[in-house]
Tab-separated table of C-alpha atoms and ligand atoms in Angstrom:
chain	number	residue	atom	x	y	z
A	1	UNK	CA	0.000	0.000	0.000
A	2	UNK	CA	1.157	3.520	-0.760
A	3	UNK	CA	2.665	4.940	2.396
A	4	UNK	CA	2.695	8.524	3.542
A	5	UNK	CA	5.306	7.845	6.182
A	6	UNK	CA	7.848	10.141	4.523
A	7	UNK	CA	5.627	13.070	5.399
A	8	UNK	CA	3.706	12.031	8.493
A	9	UNK	CA	0.758	13.974	9.753
A	10	UNK	CA	-0.381	12.885	13.147
A	11	UNK	CA	-3.384	14.757	14.471
A	12	UNK	CA	-4.116	14.301	18.147
A	13	UNK	CA	-6.363	11.404	19.062
A	14	UNK	CA	-6.015	9.185	15.992
A	15	UNK	CA	-4.989	5.552	16.266
A	16	UNK	CA	-1.736	5.985	14.438
A	17	UNK	CA	-0.791	2.367	14.976
A	18	UNK	CA	-3.565	0.926	12.787
A	19	UNK	CA	-2.101	-0.419	9.535
A	20	UNK	CA	-4.384	1.598	7.247
A	21	UNK	CA	-3.955	4.910	8.980
A	22	UNK	CA	-3.117	7.682	6.508
A	23	UNK	CA	-2.970	5.324	3.515
A	24	UNK	CA	-4.201	6.074	0.009
A	25	UNK	CA	-6.719	3.870	-1.767
A	26	UNK	CA	-5.670	3.982	-5.414
A	27	UNK	CA	-6.057	0.496	-6.859
A	28	UNK	CA	-7.581	-2.830	-5.887
A	29	UNK	CA	-4.096	-4.283	-6.288
A	30	UNK	CA	-3.399	-2.973	-2.771
A	31	UNK	CA	-5.797	-5.383	-1.073
A	32	UNK	CA	-4.939	-8.854	0.162
A	33	UNK	CA	-7.610	-11.396	1.034
A	34	UNK	CA	-7.105	-10.570	4.726
A	35	UNK	CA	-7.534	-6.828	4.015
A	36	UNK	CA	-10.827	-7.578	2.308
A	37	UNK	CA	-12.111	-9.648	5.201
A	38	UNK	CA	-11.219	-6.774	7.514
A	39	UNK	CA	-12.953	-4.131	5.353
A	40	UNK	CA	-16.048	-6.301	4.901
A	41	UNK	CA	-16.190	-6.855	8.657
A	42	UNK	CA	-16.058	-3.118	9.348
A	43	UNK	CA	-18.606	-2.438	6.568
A	44	UNK	CA	-20.945	-5.013	8.071
A	45	UNK	CA	-20.657	-3.295	11.453
A	46	UNK	CA	-21.403	0.039	9.774
A	47	UNK	CA	-24.526	-1.503	8.267
A	48	UNK	CA	-25.727	-2.656	11.666
A	49	UNK	CA	-24.992	0.754	13.226
A	50	UNK	CA	-26.827	2.641	10.464
A	51	UNK	CA	-29.810	0.321	10.707
A	52	UNK	CA	-29.900	0.687	14.500
A	53	UNK	CA	-29.028	4.321	15.130
A	54	UNK	CA	-28.573	6.000	11.750
A	55	UNK	CA	-25.531	8.111	12.569
A	56	UNK	CA	-22.748	8.263	15.162
A	57	UNK	CA	-19.743	10.430	15.918
A	58	UNK	CA	-16.764	8.268	14.974
A	59	UNK	CA	-15.338	10.931	12.631
A	60	UNK	CA	-16.568	14.009	14.469
A	61	UNK	CA	-14.499	17.027	13.491
A	62	UNK	CA	-13.004	15.342	10.409
A	63	UNK	CA	-13.464	16.954	6.996
A	64	UNK	CA	-13.593	15.268	3.604
A	65	UNK	CA	-12.829	17.007	0.288
A	66	UNK	CA	-15.059	15.479	-2.393
A	67	UNK	CA	-13.299	16.513	-5.613
A	68	UNK	CA	-15.117	15.442	-8.778
A	69	UNK	CA	-13.892	16.371	-12.271
A	70	UNK	CA	-16.403	13.964	-13.858
A	71	UNK	CA	-20.152	13.513	-13.293
A	72	UNK	CA	-21.265	11.371	-10.379
A	73	UNK	CA	-24.424	10.738	-8.395
A	74	UNK	CA	-23.836	7.592	-6.327
A	75	UNK	CA	-20.132	7.832	-5.608
A	76	UNK	CA	-20.130	11.481	-4.572
A	77	UNK	CA	-23.360	11.378	-2.592
A	78	UNK	CA	-22.501	8.104	-0.843
A	79	UNK	CA	-19.129	9.499	0.256
A	80	UNK	CA	-20.954	12.575	1.558
A	81	UNK	CA	-23.552	10.466	3.342
A	82	UNK	CA	-20.816	8.177	4.720
A	83	UNK	CA	-18.861	11.099	6.167
A	84	UNK	CA	-21.945	12.766	7.622
A	85	UNK	CA	-23.327	9.553	9.140
A	86	UNK	CA	-19.988	9.257	10.930
A	87	UNK	CA	-20.310	12.792	12.276
A	88	UNK	CA	-17.802	14.407	9.917
A	89	UNK	CA	-18.343	17.050	7.270
A	90	UNK	CA	-17.677	17.535	3.577
A	91	UNK	CA	-16.360	20.182	1.202
A	92	UNK	CA	-17.952	19.280	-2.128
A	93	UNK	CA	-16.136	20.414	-5.268
A	94	UNK	CA	-18.067	18.886	-8.099
A	95	UNK	CA	-18.464	21.921	-10.283
A	96	UNK	CA	-14.757	22.334	-10.947
A	97	UNK	CA	-15.645	25.099	-13.384
A	98	UNK	CA	-16.431	27.274	-10.372
A	99	UNK	CA	-13.167	26.415	-8.616
A	100	UNK	CA	-9.634	27.534	-9.431
A	101	UNK	CA	-9.348	24.579	-11.806
A	102	UNK	CA	-11.143	26.886	-14.257
A	103	UNK	CA	-8.263	29.354	-13.837
A	104	UNK	CA	-5.802	26.684	-14.940
A	105	UNK	CA	-4.733	25.300	-11.570
A	106	UNK	CA	-2.974	21.922	-11.775
A	107	UNK	CA	-4.222	18.810	-9.985
A	108	UNK	CA	-1.186	18.735	-7.619
A	109	UNK	CA	-1.828	22.343	-6.589
A	110	UNK	CA	-5.544	21.725	-6.123
A	111	UNK	CA	-4.932	18.753	-3.819
A	112	UNK	CA	-2.203	20.624	-1.929
A	113	UNK	CA	-4.788	23.342	-1.349
A	114	UNK	CA	-7.586	21.059	-0.227
A	115	UNK	CA	-5.427	19.134	2.202
A	116	UNK	CA	-4.803	22.341	4.122
A	117	UNK	CA	-8.476	22.336	5.048
A	118	UNK	CA	-9.395	18.656	5.132
A	119	UNK	CA	-8.312	15.235	6.435
A	120	UNK	CA	-9.006	13.047	3.390
A	121	UNK	CA	-9.506	13.680	-0.332
A	122	UNK	CA	-11.837	11.695	-2.588
A	123	UNK	CA	-10.971	12.261	-6.245
A	124	UNK	CA	-12.692	11.413	-9.524
A	125	UNK	CA	-10.861	12.495	-12.650
A	126	UNK	CA	-10.981	11.624	-16.381
A	127	UNK	CA	-7.302	10.652	-16.661
A	128	UNK	CA	-5.913	7.236	-15.792
A	129	UNK	CA	-3.265	7.632	-13.091
A	130	UNK	CA	-4.675	10.931	-11.800
A	131	UNK	CA	-5.365	9.560	-8.327
A	132	UNK	CA	-1.792	8.259	-8.059
A	133	UNK	CA	-0.522	11.669	-9.161
A	134	UNK	CA	-2.665	13.441	-6.563
A	135	UNK	CA	-1.471	10.995	-3.888
A	136	UNK	CA	2.140	11.736	-4.736
A	137	UNK	CA	1.626	15.374	-3.824
A	138	UNK	CA	-0.819	14.998	-0.934
A	139	UNK	CA	0.225	14.215	2.631
A	140	UNK	CA	-3.348	13.289	3.498
A	141	UNK	CA	-5.002	10.102	2.205
A	142	UNK	CA	-6.345	10.192	-1.354
A	143	UNK	CA	-9.169	7.839	-2.311
A	144	UNK	CA	-9.576	7.063	-6.013
A	145	UNK	CA	-13.249	7.448	-6.949
A	146	UNK	CA	-12.565	6.596	-10.625
A	147	UNK	CA	-9.568	7.599	-12.746
A	148	UNK	CA	-10.718	7.620	-16.366
A	149	UNK	CA	-10.760	4.099	-17.810
A	150	UNK	CA	-8.290	2.981	-15.129
A	151	UNK	CA	-9.763	1.831	-11.852
A	152	UNK	CA	-12.657	2.368	-9.465
A	153	UNK	CA	-11.436	0.535	-6.359
A	154	UNK	CA	-14.156	1.612	-3.923
A	155	UNK	CA	-16.783	0.394	-6.394
A	156	UNK	CA	-15.078	-3.013	-6.645
A	157	UNK	CA	-15.017	-3.200	-2.847
A	158	UNK	CA	-18.721	-2.454	-2.648
A	159	UNK	CA	-19.374	-4.902	-5.491
A	160	UNK	CA	-17.593	-7.741	-3.698
A	161	UNK	CA	-19.255	-6.766	-0.399
A	162	UNK	CA	-22.611	-6.939	-2.219
A	163	UNK	CA	-21.866	-10.460	-3.479
A	164	UNK	CA	-20.868	-11.537	0.020
A	165	UNK	CA	-23.940	-10.059	1.693
A	166	UNK	CA	-26.311	-11.373	-0.998
A	167	UNK	CA	-24.896	-14.849	-1.704
A	168	UNK	CA	-23.143	-15.380	1.632
A	169	UNK	CA	-19.656	-16.062	0.229
A	170	UNK	CA	-17.188	-15.111	-2.479
A	171	UNK	CA	-15.662	-18.457	-3.403
A	172	UNK	CA	-16.568	-20.897	-6.173
A	173	UNK	CA	-18.653	-18.456	-8.185
A	174	UNK	CA	-19.089	-17.915	-11.907
A	175	UNK	CA	-19.124	-14.190	-12.565
A	176	UNK	CA	-20.232	-12.949	-15.980
A	177	UNK	CA	-19.444	-9.360	-16.963
A	178	UNK	CA	-21.552	-7.912	-19.759
A	179	UNK	CA	-21.337	-4.770	-21.882
A	180	UNK	CA	-18.536	-2.231	-22.226
A	181	UNK	CA	-15.579	-4.096	-20.785
A	182	UNK	CA	-13.054	-1.926	-22.604
A	183	UNK	CA	-13.896	1.456	-21.121
A	184	UNK	CA	-15.731	0.354	-17.959
A	185	UNK	CA	-13.352	0.970	-15.072
A	186	UNK	CA	-15.614	-0.869	-12.626
A	187	UNK	CA	-15.075	-4.202	-14.400
A	188	UNK	CA	-11.316	-3.589	-14.600
A	189	UNK	CA	-11.187	-3.243	-10.822
A	190	UNK	CA	-13.705	-6.004	-10.117
A	191	UNK	CA	-12.005	-8.689	-12.198
A	192	UNK	CA	-8.658	-7.889	-10.548
A	193	UNK	CA	-10.198	-7.966	-7.074
A	194	UNK	CA	-11.941	-11.291	-7.685
A	195	UNK	CA	-8.507	-12.928	-8.073
A	196	UNK	CA	-8.285	-12.764	-4.260
A	197	UNK	CA	-10.921	-15.474	-3.915
A	198	UNK	CA	-10.783	-19.138	-4.834
A	199	UNK	CA	-12.776	-21.046	-7.395
A	200	UNK	CA	-13.876	-17.944	-9.325
A	201	UNK	CA	-14.563	-18.289	-13.039
A	202	UNK	CA	-14.890	-15.152	-15.167
A	203	UNK	CA	-16.905	-14.822	-18.377
A	204	UNK	CA	-16.659	-11.647	-20.434
A	205	UNK	CA	-19.521	-10.891	-22.821
A	206	UNK	CA	-19.066	-7.859	-25.079
A	207	UNK	CA	-19.073	-6.643	-28.675
A	208	UNK	CA	-15.696	-7.272	-30.293
A	209	UNK	CA	-14.632	-3.613	-30.077
A	210	UNK	CA	-15.425	-3.418	-26.347
A	211	UNK	CA	-13.497	-6.458	-25.114
A	212	UNK	CA	-11.753	-6.609	-21.742
A	213	UNK	CA	-8.267	-5.020	-22.049
A	214	UNK	CA	-5.404	-7.495	-22.537
A	215	UNK	CA	-3.431	-6.215	-19.552
A	216	UNK	CA	-6.329	-6.871	-17.175
A	217	UNK	CA	-6.829	-10.360	-18.634
A	218	UNK	CA	-3.112	-11.089	-18.283
A	219	UNK	CA	-3.132	-10.052	-14.625
A	220	UNK	CA	-6.125	-12.289	-13.971
A	221	UNK	CA	-4.467	-15.162	-15.872
A	222	UNK	CA	-1.308	-14.820	-13.766
A	223	UNK	CA	-3.410	-15.569	-10.689
A	224	UNK	CA	-4.703	-18.699	-12.390
A	225	UNK	CA	-8.375	-17.795	-12.805
A	226	UNK	CA	-10.205	-19.321	-15.774
A	227	UNK	CA	-11.571	-16.608	-18.092
A	228	UNK	CA	-13.432	-16.798	-21.369
A	229	UNK	CA	-14.727	-14.244	-23.855
A	230	UNK	CA	-18.099	-14.424	-25.579
A	231	UNK	CA	-20.219	-12.326	-27.890
A	232	UNK	CA	-23.562	-13.783	-26.768
A	233	UNK	CA	-24.916	-14.074	-23.222
A	234	UNK	CA	-27.016	-17.225	-23.888
A	235	UNK	CA	-24.130	-19.672	-23.713
A	236	UNK	CA	-22.952	-18.527	-20.247
A	237	UNK	CA	-26.106	-17.294	-18.508
A	238	UNK	CA	-27.258	-20.711	-17.189
A	239	UNK	CA	-23.992	-21.233	-15.224
A	240	UNK	CA	-23.775	-17.633	-13.946
A	241	UNK	CA	-23.984	-16.818	-10.214
A	242	UNK	CA	-23.325	-13.093	-10.618
A	243	UNK	CA	-24.237	-11.226	-13.783
A	244	UNK	CA	-22.518	-7.818	-13.761
A	245	UNK	CA	-24.074	-5.547	-16.401
A	246	UNK	CA	-22.387	-2.304	-17.499
A	247	UNK	CA	-23.323	0.788	-19.478
A	248	UNK	CA	-21.626	1.538	-22.800
A	249	UNK	CA	-19.388	4.455	-21.753
A	250	UNK	CA	-20.430	7.065	-24.322
A	251	UNK	CA	-18.052	9.738	-23.008
A	252	UNK	CA	-14.979	7.572	-23.736
A	253	UNK	CA	-15.666	7.140	-27.483
A	254	UNK	CA	-13.628	9.221	-29.901
A	255	UNK	CA	-16.123	8.636	-32.732
A	256	UNK	CA	-19.818	9.106	-31.824
A	257	UNK	CA	-20.788	6.972	-34.858
A	258	UNK	CA	-19.020	3.983	-33.281
A	259	UNK	CA	-20.930	4.554	-30.036
A	260	UNK	CA	-24.209	4.629	-31.962
A	261	UNK	CA	-23.387	1.210	-33.451
A	262	UNK	CA	-22.756	-0.536	-30.126
A	263	UNK	CA	-24.866	1.444	-27.657
A	264	UNK	CA	-27.696	-1.069	-27.674
A	265	UNK	CA	-25.597	-4.196	-28.159
A	266	UNK	CA	-27.255	-5.832	-25.148
A	267	UNK	CA	-30.686	-5.171	-23.748
A	268	UNK	CA	-31.466	-7.272	-20.797
A	269	UNK	CA	-35.144	-8.201	-20.245
A	270	UNK	CA	-37.065	-10.561	-17.918
A	271	UNK	CA	-37.410	-13.011	-20.855
A	272	UNK	CA	-33.632	-13.319	-21.160
A	273	UNK	CA	-33.521	-14.405	-17.507
A	274	UNK	CA	-35.685	-17.496	-17.959
A	275	UNK	CA	-32.547	-19.593	-18.521
A	276	UNK	CA	-30.729	-18.161	-15.457
A	277	UNK	CA	-30.415	-19.824	-12.048
A	278	UNK	CA	-33.023	-19.038	-9.405
A	279	UNK	CA	-30.278	-18.323	-6.854
A	280	UNK	CA	-28.130	-15.754	-8.592
A	281	UNK	CA	-27.863	-11.960	-8.668
A	282	UNK	CA	-27.803	-9.290	-11.336
A	283	UNK	CA	-25.604	-6.305	-10.512
A	284	UNK	CA	-24.918	-2.982	-12.240
A	285	UNK	CA	-22.712	-0.135	-10.971
A	286	UNK	CA	-25.336	2.278	-12.376
A	287	UNK	CA	-26.258	4.582	-14.029
A	288	UNK	CA	-28.083	2.367	-16.500
A	289	UNK	CA	-29.189	3.664	-19.850
A	290	UNK	CA	-31.050	1.008	-21.846
A	291	UNK	CA	-29.094	-2.138	-20.959
A	292	UNK	CA	-31.445	-3.414	-18.234
A	293	UNK	CA	-35.152	-3.011	-18.841
A	294	UNK	CA	-37.087	-1.560	-15.896
A	295	UNK	CA	-39.414	-4.559	-16.078
A	296	UNK	CA	-36.678	-6.635	-14.480
A	297	UNK	CA	-36.370	-4.374	-11.418
A	298	UNK	CA	-38.939	-6.259	-9.334
A	299	UNK	CA	-37.225	-9.621	-9.778
A	300	UNK	CA	-35.611	-10.625	-6.453
A	301	UNK	CA	-32.388	-11.389	-8.357
A	302	UNK	CA	-32.093	-7.701	-9.365
A	303	UNK	CA	-29.520	-6.601	-6.786
A	304	UNK	CA	-28.456	-3.259	-8.296
A	305	UNK	CA	-30.482	-1.023	-5.988
A	306	UNK	CA	-29.339	-2.924	-2.903
A	307	UNK	CA	-25.781	-2.697	-4.291
A	308	UNK	CA	-25.964	1.126	-4.034
A	309	UNK	CA	-26.908	0.877	-0.381
A	310	UNK	CA	-23.994	-1.465	0.358
A	311	UNK	CA	-21.799	1.278	-1.114
A	312	UNK	CA	-22.648	3.542	1.805
A	313	UNK	CA	-21.425	0.981	4.369
A	314	UNK	CA	-18.231	0.220	2.463
A	315	UNK	CA	-17.387	3.919	2.104
A	316	UNK	CA	-18.092	4.504	5.799
A	317	UNK	CA	-15.674	1.650	6.549
A	318	UNK	CA	-12.981	3.038	4.228
A	319	UNK	CA	-13.171	6.535	5.708
A	320	UNK	CA	-12.969	5.180	9.254
A	321	UNK	CA	-10.034	2.971	8.299
A	322	UNK	CA	-7.846	5.587	6.576
A	323	UNK	CA	-8.596	8.105	9.332
A	324	UNK	CA	-7.391	5.652	11.974
A	325	UNK	CA	-10.738	5.087	13.670
A	326	UNK	CA	-11.405	1.451	12.854
B	1	NCD	C1	-19.554	3.958	-12.682
B	1	NCD	C2	-18.333	4.823	-12.977
B	1	NCD	O1	-18.347	6.029	-12.713
B	1	NCD	O2	-17.370	4.231	-13.450
B	1	NCD	N1	-20.519	4.609	-11.900
B	1	NCD	C3	-20.423	4.534	-10.535
B	1	NCD	O3	-19.495	5.023	-9.937
B	1	NCD	N2	-21.369	3.828	-9.892
B	1	NCD	C4	-20.137	3.302	-13.871
B	1	NCD	C5	-20.560	4.139	-15.044
B	1	NCD	O4	-20.426	5.350	-15.076
B	1	NCD	O5	-21.073	3.524	-15.986
């Protein structure tokens, strides 16, 4: 894990001995199986606390900078809710056009500014590697909330937590990822993170031009997971335990005509699901466009709305952990 020990900051009262204290969260590659068990345990406790009492003062007096250079509904608002349910507060900078970014300020200078006023920085940015760059300049922890087509580690953590809470375990599962596997950062992080569990089989279903990047597939192969690529869902749906549907990422296409050709490559309806297992779940990081029909929403296997809620507990856990309170 990226360490800030070269430039320590040790506010009074924090548990500076906890292993995650002051650390950045940049990539799922940082997490061992034991780390995941720990995070899921804390997230589960957060769930119980929220259900019982709603909010509590674990992070009272702490301030989060929520810095978003790309649109977001779930990630930004769940980080805000997470911080506020833990008694902390938030400086939201989602309209970067109203901040000094519009005057030409660099990302390193913006994070060096925000860390003067806050304890942790959540960053979403269109460039791959931007979170690592910000972390290099910041003394305070930086949490990657999506760096272009790179990674979305907190999403992958909430995705795996969702699978665990819904199916009860994370081993011996067939996970099928569907849609835009080329530009979708959530599936890049999720397939890497799933290598931490045993007996996982990965199926990738996409149009030819939106296949899973080779480097991600090579990393997964190095860990020995079986993976296979498909154009149609039919052949893999019956064996699937987790179907992870993604949106075609319009904003990443250089040529809008190419987007138009693939945007409706897969439309998922209740009829399609007749060949699926009864005990399985359908996930989606959201937002959806047309890829899952609303008629499927009432099916108990549709887990995507519950998945959003699990995101709150995982982000509460991550904030508590990097701020030395868990
Ligand atoms: C995803 C993202 O931003 O990568 N959204 C999210 O954080 N839940 C998926 C997407 O935008 O399609």
